[in-house]
Amino acid sequence: YRFGIKPIVIVTGYLGKQIEKNIISSQAKNTSKSETIIIINAGNRYKLGPLHSFLSITGNKQVFKTNELFLVIPGDTIFDYKLMEEILNLLKENYDEANQNSIIFYRRTTKIALNKETEKYKLMSNRMVSCVRTKEKGSKQYVKEIYNRNMNTSSDDEEFNQIIPAFIITYDYVKNFEDIASKIKLNKIVDAINLSIKNDMEFLACRVKSDHNFYDIDTVL
């Protein structure tokens, strides 16, 4: 709410009824939220994976409109306020490019830095981290590939580009994802992004310099 993003669209699948009940209860306590939040039930599509859950927005004309930009974040991730603030500032700075190419955000980090942040060295040593390879085009960086990096094979001080799980996707790119998903069995948004890149679609790569973090709420603390 504090960033003024409207509407906030929550796509539900597993435990959808319970989530919807909690949201409705929250809206009843704060009526100003009722026009801000839209709930979309993905139905059985959520069983096909996060890509298909996301694509369920295409059936809602109130949400899925031409020329709209969609900020896509996973429902199990919490962002520090300052990190989200920088992401939105980068969107403003690159608004023209975002309307053409969509945006992937990343940060430069190392295994030892991630271990320090999480204070879970053994857990981190067994994790796969989503990363991005970039390429230069003029003064901008673009996504070459999104890949998983195995922390078991990474040295402590080797730098890499970790994906920030917040994507800016344009209307046209969502339509492209929908077309791809109808022809090829995919379940992740990053899979659709990589395939789109192979089909000569471009994604702007924006580096986030904030020291603030994001947290997977499914990770045991």
PDB file of C-alpha atoms in Angstrom:
ATOM      1  CA  TYR A   1       0.000   0.000   0.000  1.00  0.00           C
ATOM      2  CA  ARG A   2       2.787   2.419   0.891  1.00  0.00           C
ATOM      3  CA  PHE A   3       4.162   2.313  -2.659  1.00  0.00           C
ATOM      4  CA  GLY A   4       0.810   3.211  -4.205  1.00  0.00           C
ATOM      5  CA  ILE A   5       0.665   0.109  -6.401  1.00  0.00           C
ATOM      6  CA  LYS A   6      -2.907  -0.497  -7.549  1.00  0.00           C
ATOM      7  CA  PRO A   7      -4.373  -2.959  -7.846  1.00  0.00           C
ATOM      8  CA  ILE A   8      -2.542  -5.612  -5.858  1.00  0.00           C
ATOM      9  CA  VAL A   9      -3.504  -8.919  -7.451  1.00  0.00           C
ATOM     10  CA  ILE A  10      -3.226 -12.057  -5.335  1.00  0.00           C
ATOM     11  CA  VAL A  11      -3.364 -15.316  -7.278  1.00  0.00           C
ATOM     12  CA  THR A  12      -4.452 -18.223  -5.102  1.00  0.00           C
ATOM     13  CA  GLY A  13      -4.184 -21.954  -5.598  1.00  0.00           C
ATOM     14  CA  TYR A  14      -3.323 -24.293  -2.751  1.00  0.00           C
ATOM     15  CA  LEU A  15      -5.130 -23.134   0.426  1.00  0.00           C
ATOM     16  CA  GLY A  16      -6.869 -20.567  -1.782  1.00  0.00           C
ATOM     17  CA  LYS A  17     -10.101 -20.488   0.233  1.00  0.00           C
ATOM     18  CA  GLN A  18      -8.225 -19.955   3.491  1.00  0.00           C
ATOM     19  CA  ILE A  19      -6.133 -17.156   1.973  1.00  0.00           C
ATOM     20  CA  GLU A  20      -9.218 -15.490   0.497  1.00  0.00           C
ATOM     21  CA  LYS A  21     -10.988 -15.696   3.858  1.00  0.00           C
ATOM     22  CA  ASN A  22      -8.055 -13.982   5.598  1.00  0.00           C
ATOM     23  CA  ILE A  23      -7.903 -11.238   2.965  1.00  0.00           C
ATOM     24  CA  ILE A  24     -11.645 -10.559   3.171  1.00  0.00           C
ATOM     25  CA  SER A  25     -11.351 -10.372   6.961  1.00  0.00           C
ATOM     26  CA  SER A  26      -8.505  -7.856   6.632  1.00  0.00           C
ATOM     27  CA  GLN A  27     -10.481  -5.780   4.125  1.00  0.00           C
ATOM     28  CA  ALA A  28     -13.460  -5.657   6.485  1.00  0.00           C
ATOM     29  CA  LYS A  29     -11.222  -4.064   9.116  1.00  0.00           C
ATOM     30  CA  ASN A  30      -9.793  -1.564   6.628  1.00  0.00           C
ATOM     31  CA  THR A  31     -12.290  -0.666   3.900  1.00  0.00           C
ATOM     32  CA  SER A  32      -9.691   1.393   1.997  1.00  0.00           C
ATOM     33  CA  LYS A  33      -7.999  -1.889   1.065  1.00  0.00           C
ATOM     34  CA  SER A  34     -11.103  -3.382  -0.540  1.00  0.00           C
ATOM     35  CA  GLU A  35     -10.598  -1.554  -3.850  1.00  0.00           C
ATOM     36  CA  THR A  36      -6.851  -2.157  -3.829  1.00  0.00           C
ATOM     37  CA  ILE A  37      -6.759  -5.958  -3.643  1.00  0.00           C
ATOM     38  CA  ILE A  38      -8.097  -8.277  -6.326  1.00  0.00           C
ATOM     39  CA  ILE A  39      -8.152 -12.019  -5.698  1.00  0.00           C
ATOM     40  CA  ILE A  40      -7.835 -14.390  -8.651  1.00  0.00           C
ATOM     41  CA  ASN A  41      -8.326 -18.109  -8.080  1.00  0.00           C
ATOM     42  CA  ALA A  42      -6.003 -20.063 -10.355  1.00  0.00           C
ATOM     43  CA  GLY A  43      -8.193 -23.151  -9.971  1.00  0.00           C
ATOM     44  CA  ASN A  44      -6.400 -26.319 -11.029  1.00  0.00           C
ATOM     45  CA  ARG A  45      -3.854 -24.312 -13.033  1.00  0.00           C
ATOM     46  CA  TYR A  46      -1.720 -23.857  -9.912  1.00  0.00           C
ATOM     47  CA  LYS A  47      -0.955 -27.599 -10.065  1.00  0.00           C
ATOM     48  CA  LEU A  48       0.874 -26.959 -13.342  1.00  0.00           C
ATOM     49  CA  GLY A  49       3.328 -24.593 -11.638  1.00  0.00           C
ATOM     50  CA  PRO A  50       3.883 -20.887 -10.933  1.00  0.00           C
ATOM     51  CA  LEU A  51       3.916 -19.913 -14.608  1.00  0.00           C
ATOM     52  CA  HIS A  52       0.380 -21.196 -15.088  1.00  0.00           C
ATOM     53  CA  SER A  53      -0.779 -19.648 -11.808  1.00  0.00           C
ATOM     54  CA  PHE A  54       0.511 -16.288 -13.044  1.00  0.00           C
ATOM     55  CA  LEU A  55      -1.095 -16.737 -16.467  1.00  0.00           C
ATOM     56  CA  SER A  56      -4.493 -17.122 -14.809  1.00  0.00           C
ATOM     57  CA  ILE A  57      -4.587 -13.294 -14.665  1.00  0.00           C
ATOM     58  CA  THR A  58      -5.196 -13.270 -18.427  1.00  0.00           C
ATOM     59  CA  GLY A  59      -8.776 -14.375 -17.824  1.00  0.00           C
ATOM     60  CA  ASN A  60      -9.555 -11.284 -15.743  1.00  0.00           C
ATOM     61  CA  LYS A  61     -10.218  -8.245 -17.966  1.00  0.00           C
ATOM     62  CA  GLN A  62     -10.187  -5.946 -14.939  1.00  0.00           C
ATOM     63  CA  VAL A  63      -6.534  -6.868 -14.409  1.00  0.00           C
ATOM     64  CA  PHE A  64      -5.154  -7.930 -17.772  1.00  0.00           C
ATOM     65  CA  LYS A  65      -5.194  -4.809 -19.931  1.00  0.00           C
ATOM     66  CA  THR A  66      -3.208  -3.621 -22.933  1.00  0.00           C
ATOM     67  CA  ASN A  67      -0.232  -1.373 -22.086  1.00  0.00           C
ATOM     68  CA  GLU A  68      -0.159  -2.515 -18.453  1.00  0.00           C
ATOM     69  CA  LEU A  69       3.058  -3.454 -16.662  1.00  0.00           C
ATOM     70  CA  PHE A  70       2.926  -6.303 -14.157  1.00  0.00           C
ATOM     71  CA  LEU A  71       5.217  -6.505 -11.123  1.00  0.00           C
ATOM     72  CA  VAL A  72       5.386 -10.237 -10.431  1.00  0.00           C
ATOM     73  CA  ILE A  73       6.616 -11.484  -7.048  1.00  0.00           C
ATOM     74  CA  PRO A  74       6.201 -14.925  -5.442  1.00  0.00           C
ATOM     75  CA  GLY A  75       3.661 -15.181  -2.651  1.00  0.00           C
ATOM     76  CA  ASP A  76       6.157 -16.845  -0.303  1.00  0.00           C
ATOM     77  CA  THR A  77       8.731 -14.035  -0.406  1.00  0.00           C
ATOM     78  CA  ILE A  78       9.053 -10.974   1.831  1.00  0.00           C
ATOM     79  CA  PHE A  79      11.075  -7.926   0.721  1.00  0.00           C
ATOM     80  CA  ASP A  80      12.789  -5.333   2.881  1.00  0.00           C
ATOM     81  CA  TYR A  81      11.076  -1.985   2.324  1.00  0.00           C
ATOM     82  CA  LYS A  82      14.254  -0.311   1.039  1.00  0.00           C
ATOM     83  CA  LEU A  83      14.865  -3.104  -1.466  1.00  0.00           C
ATOM     84  CA  MET A  84      11.393  -2.783  -2.951  1.00  0.00           C
ATOM     85  CA  GLU A  85      11.837   0.992  -2.986  1.00  0.00           C
ATOM     86  CA  GLU A  86      15.002   0.665  -5.100  1.00  0.00           C
ATOM     87  CA  ILE A  87      13.288  -1.782  -7.470  1.00  0.00           C
ATOM     88  CA  LEU A  88      10.491   0.706  -8.109  1.00  0.00           C
ATOM     89  CA  ASN A  89      12.980   3.562  -8.530  1.00  0.00           C
ATOM     90  CA  LEU A  90      14.834   1.506 -11.152  1.00  0.00           C
ATOM     91  CA  LEU A  91      11.521   0.931 -12.904  1.00  0.00           C
ATOM     92  CA  LYS A  92      10.923   4.692 -13.044  1.00  0.00           C
ATOM     93  CA  GLU A  93      14.433   5.288 -14.415  1.00  0.00           C
ATOM     94  CA  ASN A  94      13.969   2.643 -17.108  1.00  0.00           C
ATOM     95  CA  TYR A  95      10.260   3.082 -17.772  1.00  0.00           C
ATOM     96  CA  ASP A  96      10.550   3.483 -21.550  1.00  0.00           C
ATOM     97  CA  GLU A  97      12.688   0.344 -21.885  1.00  0.00           C
ATOM     98  CA  ALA A  98      10.396  -1.559 -19.499  1.00  0.00           C
ATOM     99  CA  ASN A  99       7.420  -0.899 -21.749  1.00  0.00           C
ATOM    100  CA  GLN A 100       9.332  -2.502 -24.603  1.00  0.00           C
ATOM    101  CA  ASN A 101      11.384  -5.275 -23.045  1.00  0.00           C
ATOM    102  CA  SER A 102      10.298  -6.163 -19.477  1.00  0.00           C
ATOM    103  CA  ILE A 103      12.847  -6.100 -16.606  1.00  0.00           C
ATOM    104  CA  ILE A 104      14.761  -8.667 -14.576  1.00  0.00           C
ATOM    105  CA  PHE A 105      16.447  -7.393 -11.382  1.00  0.00           C
ATOM    106  CA  TYR A 106      19.648  -8.819  -9.919  1.00  0.00           C
ATOM    107  CA  ARG A 107      22.397  -8.105  -7.400  1.00  0.00           C
ATOM    108  CA  ARG A 108      26.115  -8.864  -7.368  1.00  0.00           C
ATOM    109  CA  THR A 109      26.959 -11.130  -4.459  1.00  0.00           C
ATOM    110  CA  THR A 110      29.114 -14.039  -3.288  1.00  0.00           C
ATOM    111  CA  LYS A 111      28.552 -17.281  -1.460  1.00  0.00           C
ATOM    112  CA  ILE A 112      30.199 -15.908   1.666  1.00  0.00           C
ATOM    113  CA  ALA A 113      27.972 -12.806   1.560  1.00  0.00           C
ATOM    114  CA  LEU A 114      24.834 -14.949   1.304  1.00  0.00           C
ATOM    115  CA  ASN A 115      26.058 -17.116   4.158  1.00  0.00           C
ATOM    116  CA  LYS A 116      26.619 -14.021   6.281  1.00  0.00           C
ATOM    117  CA  GLU A 117      23.134 -12.704   5.511  1.00  0.00           C
ATOM    118  CA  THR A 118      21.329 -15.930   6.305  1.00  0.00           C
ATOM    119  CA  GLU A 119      23.651 -17.212   9.045  1.00  0.00           C
ATOM    120  CA  LYS A 120      22.885 -20.672   7.696  1.00  0.00           C
ATOM    121  CA  TYR A 121      26.171 -21.775   6.154  1.00  0.00           C
ATOM    122  CA  LYS A 122      25.336 -25.474   5.938  1.00  0.00           C
ATOM    123  CA  LEU A 123      21.900 -24.766   4.468  1.00  0.00           C
ATOM    124  CA  MET A 124      23.309 -22.309   1.940  1.00  0.00           C
ATOM    125  CA  SER A 125      26.067 -24.721   0.879  1.00  0.00           C
ATOM    126  CA  ASN A 126      23.390 -27.109  -0.409  1.00  0.00           C
ATOM    127  CA  ARG A 127      21.204 -24.520  -2.116  1.00  0.00           C
ATOM    128  CA  MET A 128      20.656 -23.800  -5.766  1.00  0.00           C
ATOM    129  CA  VAL A 129      20.556 -20.037  -6.351  1.00  0.00           C
ATOM    130  CA  SER A 130      18.807 -18.454  -9.347  1.00  0.00           C
ATOM    131  CA  CYS A 131      21.286 -16.285 -11.257  1.00  0.00           C
ATOM    132  CA  VAL A 132      21.493 -14.294 -14.476  1.00  0.00           C
ATOM    133  CA  ARG A 133      24.127 -13.890 -17.164  1.00  0.00           C
ATOM    134  CA  THR A 134      23.997 -10.506 -18.866  1.00  0.00           C
ATOM    135  CA  LYS A 135      25.161  -8.926 -22.105  1.00  0.00           C
ATOM    136  CA  GLU A 136      25.837  -5.303 -22.983  1.00  0.00           C
ATOM    137  CA  LYS A 137      23.888  -3.440 -25.625  1.00  0.00           C
ATOM    138  CA  GLY A 138      24.737   0.226 -25.851  1.00  0.00           C
ATOM    139  CA  SER A 139      24.636   1.648 -22.332  1.00  0.00           C
ATOM    140  CA  LYS A 140      22.238  -1.014 -21.051  1.00  0.00           C
ATOM    141  CA  GLN A 141      22.543  -4.561 -19.764  1.00  0.00           C
ATOM    142  CA  TYR A 142      20.215  -7.266 -21.074  1.00  0.00           C
ATOM    143  CA  VAL A 143      19.528 -10.806 -19.919  1.00  0.00           C
ATOM    144  CA  LYS A 144      21.513 -13.468 -21.740  1.00  0.00           C
ATOM    145  CA  GLU A 145      20.307 -16.386 -19.637  1.00  0.00           C
ATOM    146  CA  ILE A 146      18.789 -17.258 -16.262  1.00  0.00           C
ATOM    147  CA  TYR A 147      20.376 -20.319 -14.662  1.00  0.00           C
ATOM    148  CA  ASN A 148      20.688 -22.143 -11.337  1.00  0.00           C
ATOM    149  CA  ARG A 149      24.021 -21.935  -9.543  1.00  0.00           C
ATOM    150  CA  ASN A 150      25.041 -24.766  -7.242  1.00  0.00           C
ATOM    151  CA  MET A 151      26.535 -23.408  -4.015  1.00  0.00           C
ATOM    152  CA  ASN A 152      28.461 -26.670  -3.577  1.00  0.00           C
ATOM    153  CA  THR A 153      30.604 -25.791  -6.589  1.00  0.00           C
ATOM    154  CA  SER A 154      30.989 -22.064  -5.842  1.00  0.00           C
ATOM    155  CA  SER A 155      34.033 -20.659  -4.096  1.00  0.00           C
ATOM    156  CA  ASP A 156      33.350 -18.376  -1.149  1.00  0.00           C
ATOM    157  CA  ASP A 157      34.512 -15.134  -2.787  1.00  0.00           C
ATOM    158  CA  GLU A 158      33.497 -15.694  -6.430  1.00  0.00           C
ATOM    159  CA  GLU A 159      30.995 -13.037  -7.540  1.00  0.00           C
ATOM    160  CA  PHE A 160      27.794 -13.852  -9.404  1.00  0.00           C
ATOM    161  CA  ASN A 161      24.515 -12.155 -10.344  1.00  0.00           C
ATOM    162  CA  GLN A 162      21.735 -13.386  -8.080  1.00  0.00           C
ATOM    163  CA  ILE A 163      18.184 -12.903  -9.338  1.00  0.00           C
ATOM    164  CA  ILE A 164      15.913 -10.704  -7.233  1.00  0.00           C
ATOM    165  CA  PRO A 165      12.527 -12.498  -7.395  1.00  0.00           C
ATOM    166  CA  ALA A 166      10.599  -9.492  -8.692  1.00  0.00           C
ATOM    167  CA  PHE A 167       9.981  -9.266 -12.441  1.00  0.00           C
ATOM    168  CA  ILE A 168       8.438  -6.461 -14.496  1.00  0.00           C
ATOM    169  CA  ILE A 169       6.509  -8.108 -17.333  1.00  0.00           C
ATOM    170  CA  THR A 170       4.669  -6.235 -20.095  1.00  0.00           C
ATOM    171  CA  TYR A 171       1.252  -7.147 -21.478  1.00  0.00           C
ATOM    172  CA  ASP A 172       2.781  -8.328 -24.762  1.00  0.00           C
ATOM    173  CA  TYR A 173       5.329 -10.507 -22.976  1.00  0.00           C
ATOM    174  CA  VAL A 174       2.581 -12.114 -20.881  1.00  0.00           C
ATOM    175  CA  LYS A 175       0.731 -12.901 -24.117  1.00  0.00           C
ATOM    176  CA  ASN A 176       3.944 -14.448 -25.426  1.00  0.00           C
ATOM    177  CA  PHE A 177       4.286 -16.553 -22.257  1.00  0.00           C
ATOM    178  CA  GLU A 178       0.718 -17.739 -22.747  1.00  0.00           C
ATOM    179  CA  ASP A 179       1.458 -18.748 -26.329  1.00  0.00           C
ATOM    180  CA  ILE A 180       4.621 -20.613 -25.315  1.00  0.00           C
ATOM    181  CA  ALA A 181       2.867 -22.418 -22.444  1.00  0.00           C
ATOM    182  CA  SER A 182       0.130 -23.617 -24.796  1.00  0.00           C
ATOM    183  CA  LYS A 183       2.706 -25.352 -26.997  1.00  0.00           C
ATOM    184  CA  ILE A 184       5.442 -26.493 -24.622  1.00  0.00           C
ATOM    185  CA  LYS A 185       5.228 -28.010 -21.151  1.00  0.00           C
ATOM    186  CA  LEU A 186       6.704 -25.396 -18.800  1.00  0.00           C
ATOM    187  CA  ASN A 187       6.005 -24.717 -15.136  1.00  0.00           C
ATOM    188  CA  LYS A 188       8.299 -21.825 -14.158  1.00  0.00           C
ATOM    189  CA  ILE A 189       8.279 -18.184 -15.213  1.00  0.00           C
ATOM    190  CA  VAL A 190      12.067 -18.279 -15.662  1.00  0.00           C
ATOM    191  CA  ASP A 191      11.640 -21.124 -18.162  1.00  0.00           C
ATOM    192  CA  ALA A 192       9.298 -18.935 -20.211  1.00  0.00           C
ATOM    193  CA  ILE A 193      11.797 -16.066 -19.974  1.00  0.00           C
ATOM    194  CA  ASN A 194      14.703 -18.210 -21.209  1.00  0.00           C
ATOM    195  CA  LEU A 195      12.654 -19.582 -24.092  1.00  0.00           C
ATOM    196  CA  SER A 196      11.505 -16.062 -25.009  1.00  0.00           C
ATOM    197  CA  ILE A 197      15.154 -14.938 -25.116  1.00  0.00           C
ATOM    198  CA  LYS A 198      15.955 -17.821 -27.473  1.00  0.00           C
ATOM    199  CA  ASN A 199      13.128 -16.487 -29.651  1.00  0.00           C
ATOM    200  CA  ASP A 200      14.894 -13.084 -29.807  1.00  0.00           C
ATOM    201  CA  MET A 201      12.816 -11.277 -27.175  1.00  0.00           C
ATOM    202  CA  GLU A 202      14.843  -9.005 -24.891  1.00  0.00           C
ATOM    203  CA  PHE A 203      14.693  -8.487 -21.137  1.00  0.00           C
ATOM    204  CA  LEU A 204      16.421  -5.503 -19.561  1.00  0.00           C
ATOM    205  CA  ALA A 205      18.756  -6.484 -16.686  1.00  0.00           C
ATOM    206  CA  CYS A 206      18.803  -3.915 -13.862  1.00  0.00           C
ATOM    207  CA  ARG A 207      21.325  -4.208 -11.058  1.00  0.00           C
ATOM    208  CA  VAL A 208      20.052  -3.524  -7.555  1.00  0.00           C
ATOM    209  CA  LYS A 209      22.758  -2.030  -5.342  1.00  0.00           C
ATOM    210  CA  SER A 210      20.818  -2.048  -2.077  1.00  0.00           C
ATOM    211  CA  ASP A 211      22.251  -4.048   0.831  1.00  0.00           C
ATOM    212  CA  HIS A 212      18.728  -4.920   1.929  1.00  0.00           C
ATOM    213  CA  ASN A 213      17.387  -8.409   1.480  1.00  0.00           C
ATOM    214  CA  PHE A 214      14.448 -10.617   0.585  1.00  0.00           C
ATOM    215  CA  TYR A 215      13.314 -13.678   2.514  1.00  0.00           C
ATOM    216  CA  ASP A 216      11.677 -16.951   1.530  1.00  0.00           C
ATOM    217  CA  ILE A 217       9.112 -17.572   4.285  1.00  0.00           C
ATOM    218  CA  ASP A 218       9.261 -21.318   3.592  1.00  0.00           C
ATOM    219  CA  THR A 219      12.891 -21.391   4.741  1.00  0.00           C
ATOM    220  CA  VAL A 220      13.353 -22.585   8.311  1.00  0.00           C
ATOM    221  CA  LEU A 221      14.965 -19.840  10.383  1.00  0.00           C
TER     222      LEU A 221
END
